[in-house]
Coordinates of C-alpha atoms in Angstrom, one line a residue:
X114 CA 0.2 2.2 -10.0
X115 CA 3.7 4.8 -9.4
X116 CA 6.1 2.9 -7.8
X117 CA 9.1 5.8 -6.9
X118 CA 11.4 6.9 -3.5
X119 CA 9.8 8.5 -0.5
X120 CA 12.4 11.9 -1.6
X121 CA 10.1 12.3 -4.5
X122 CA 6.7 11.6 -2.9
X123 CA 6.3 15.7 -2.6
X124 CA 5.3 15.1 -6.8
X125 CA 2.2 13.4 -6.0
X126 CA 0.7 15.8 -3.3
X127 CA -1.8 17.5 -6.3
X128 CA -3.6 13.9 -7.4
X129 CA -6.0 15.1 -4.5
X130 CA -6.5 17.2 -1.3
X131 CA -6.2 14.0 0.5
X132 CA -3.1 13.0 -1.0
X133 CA -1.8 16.5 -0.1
X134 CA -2.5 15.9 4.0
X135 CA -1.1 12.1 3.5
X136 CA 2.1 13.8 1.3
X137 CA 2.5 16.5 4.5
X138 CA 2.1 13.6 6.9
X139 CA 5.0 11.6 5.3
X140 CA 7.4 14.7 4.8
X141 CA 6.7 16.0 8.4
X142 CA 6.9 13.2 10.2
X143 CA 9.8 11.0 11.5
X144 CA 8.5 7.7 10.1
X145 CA 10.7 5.5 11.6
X146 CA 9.7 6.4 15.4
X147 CA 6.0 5.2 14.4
X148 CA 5.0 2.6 16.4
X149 CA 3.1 -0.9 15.3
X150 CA -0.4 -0.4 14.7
X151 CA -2.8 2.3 13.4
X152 CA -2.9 5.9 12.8
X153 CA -5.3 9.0 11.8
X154 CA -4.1 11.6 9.6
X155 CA -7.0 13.1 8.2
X156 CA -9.8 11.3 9.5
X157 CA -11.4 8.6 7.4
X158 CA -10.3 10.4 4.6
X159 CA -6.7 9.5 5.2
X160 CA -5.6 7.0 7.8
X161 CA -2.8 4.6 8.1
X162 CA -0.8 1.7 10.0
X163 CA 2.7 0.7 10.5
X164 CA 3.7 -3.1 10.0
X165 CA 6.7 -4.8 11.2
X166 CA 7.0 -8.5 10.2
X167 CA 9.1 -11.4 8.9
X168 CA 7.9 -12.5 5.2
X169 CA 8.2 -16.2 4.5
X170 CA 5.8 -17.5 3.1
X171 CA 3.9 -16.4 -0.6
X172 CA 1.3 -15.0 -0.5
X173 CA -2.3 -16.0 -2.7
X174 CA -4.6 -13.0 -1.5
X175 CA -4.4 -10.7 -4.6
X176 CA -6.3 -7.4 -3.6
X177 CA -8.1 -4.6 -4.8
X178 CA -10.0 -1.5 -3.4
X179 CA -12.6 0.7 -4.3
X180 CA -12.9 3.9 -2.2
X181 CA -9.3 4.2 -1.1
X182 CA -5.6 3.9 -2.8
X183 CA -3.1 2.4 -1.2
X184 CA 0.1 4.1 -0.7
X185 CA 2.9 0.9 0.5
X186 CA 6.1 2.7 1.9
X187 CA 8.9 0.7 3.6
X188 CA 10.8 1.6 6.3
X189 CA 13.1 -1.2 6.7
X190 CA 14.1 -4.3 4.9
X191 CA 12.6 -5.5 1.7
X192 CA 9.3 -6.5 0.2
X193 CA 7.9 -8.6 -2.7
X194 CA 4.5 -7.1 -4.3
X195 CA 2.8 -8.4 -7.6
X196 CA 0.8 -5.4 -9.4
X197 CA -1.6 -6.2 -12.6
X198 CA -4.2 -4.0 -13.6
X199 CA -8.3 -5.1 -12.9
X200 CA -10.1 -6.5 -15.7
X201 CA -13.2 -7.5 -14.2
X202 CA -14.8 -7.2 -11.1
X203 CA -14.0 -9.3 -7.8
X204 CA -17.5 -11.4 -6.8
X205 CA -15.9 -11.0 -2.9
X206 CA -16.5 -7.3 -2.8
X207 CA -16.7 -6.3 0.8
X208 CA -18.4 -3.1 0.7
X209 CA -18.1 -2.1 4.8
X210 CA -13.9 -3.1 4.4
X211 CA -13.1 -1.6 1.1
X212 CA -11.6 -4.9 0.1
X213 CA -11.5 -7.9 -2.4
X214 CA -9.6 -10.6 -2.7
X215 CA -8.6 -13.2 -5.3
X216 CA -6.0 -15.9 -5.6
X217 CA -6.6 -16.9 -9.4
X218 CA -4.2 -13.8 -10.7
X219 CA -1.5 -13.4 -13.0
X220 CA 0.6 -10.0 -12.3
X221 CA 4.2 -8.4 -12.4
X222 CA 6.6 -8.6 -9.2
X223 CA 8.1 -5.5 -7.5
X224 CA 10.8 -5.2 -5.0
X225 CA 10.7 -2.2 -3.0
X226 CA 13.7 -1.2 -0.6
X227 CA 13.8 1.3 2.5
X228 CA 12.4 4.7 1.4
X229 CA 10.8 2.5 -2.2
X230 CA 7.2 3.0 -1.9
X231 CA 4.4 2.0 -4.3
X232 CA 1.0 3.6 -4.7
X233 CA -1.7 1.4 -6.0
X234 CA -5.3 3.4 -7.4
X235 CA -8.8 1.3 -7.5
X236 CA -8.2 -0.5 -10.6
X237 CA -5.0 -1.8 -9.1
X238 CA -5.0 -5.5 -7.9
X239 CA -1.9 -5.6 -5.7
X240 CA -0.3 -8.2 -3.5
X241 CA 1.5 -7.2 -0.5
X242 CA 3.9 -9.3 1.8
X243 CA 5.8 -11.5 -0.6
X244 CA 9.5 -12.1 0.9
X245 CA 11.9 -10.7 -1.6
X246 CA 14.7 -13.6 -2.1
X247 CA 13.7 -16.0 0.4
X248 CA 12.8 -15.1 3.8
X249 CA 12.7 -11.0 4.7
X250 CA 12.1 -8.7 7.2
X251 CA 9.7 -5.7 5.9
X252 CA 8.5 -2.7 8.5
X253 CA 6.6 -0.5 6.3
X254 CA 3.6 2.1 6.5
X255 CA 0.4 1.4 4.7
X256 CA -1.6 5.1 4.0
X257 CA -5.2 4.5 2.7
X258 CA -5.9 7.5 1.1
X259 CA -10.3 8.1 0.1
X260 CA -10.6 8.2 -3.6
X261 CA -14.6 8.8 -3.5

């Protein structure tokens, strides 16, 4: 997991060639005229979606991915995610989403700010959407970026 501020996300452009086009895409682009919904950057290999929504309620859906990192930026308001490291494989693997989910998880809590963004590997369970001090707005864009 890095957690850092979108000014600094030119550092991670060499974990990959794929995280170099999803690094060009957020420098070159004017991220807060993106509109709800998904995107294409590079193909499968890098794709993404912008989120707009009020956080209220906790969330229980830990998750964790195989083929792709995650790379949680947001634009506007604040966000609660919990981070712990995978110590054993999820039974609910879907292979065809890239997903798994578990609510039986212990982990740390983040806050992330406009321009805060987190990048979460494989072996990183991660839960998104948590309201940060009571009820929040958080518009952010999600970047799945392949790994495999």
């Amino acid at each position: 997991m890095i957690a850092d501020r979108l000014e600094n996300i030119g550092c991670y452009r060499t974990l990959s060639s794929n995280f170099e086009a999803a690094v060009a895409f957020l420098e070159k682009t004017d991220l807060d005229l993106l509109p709800v919904g998904q995107f294409e950057v590079k193909g499968k290999d890098v794709y993404g979606f912008v989120v707009d929504r009020t956080l209220e309620e906790e969330p229980r859906q830990w998750e964790i991915h195989k083929k792709y990192a995650d790379i949680q930026l947001v634009l506007e308001g604040n966000e609660r995610i919990g981070w712990c490291v995978l110590d054993e494989d999820f039974p609910s693997y879907d292979e065809d989403k890239d997903v798994a989910f578990s609510e039986d998880i212990t982990g740390r809590d983040f806050t992330l700010g406009r321009n805060e963004f987190m990048i979460f590997f494989p072996q990183d369970v991660h839960l998104p959407n948590g309201p940060a001090g009571g009820r929040s707005r958080a518009r952010k864009v999600i970047l799945k970026v392949k790994m495999v």
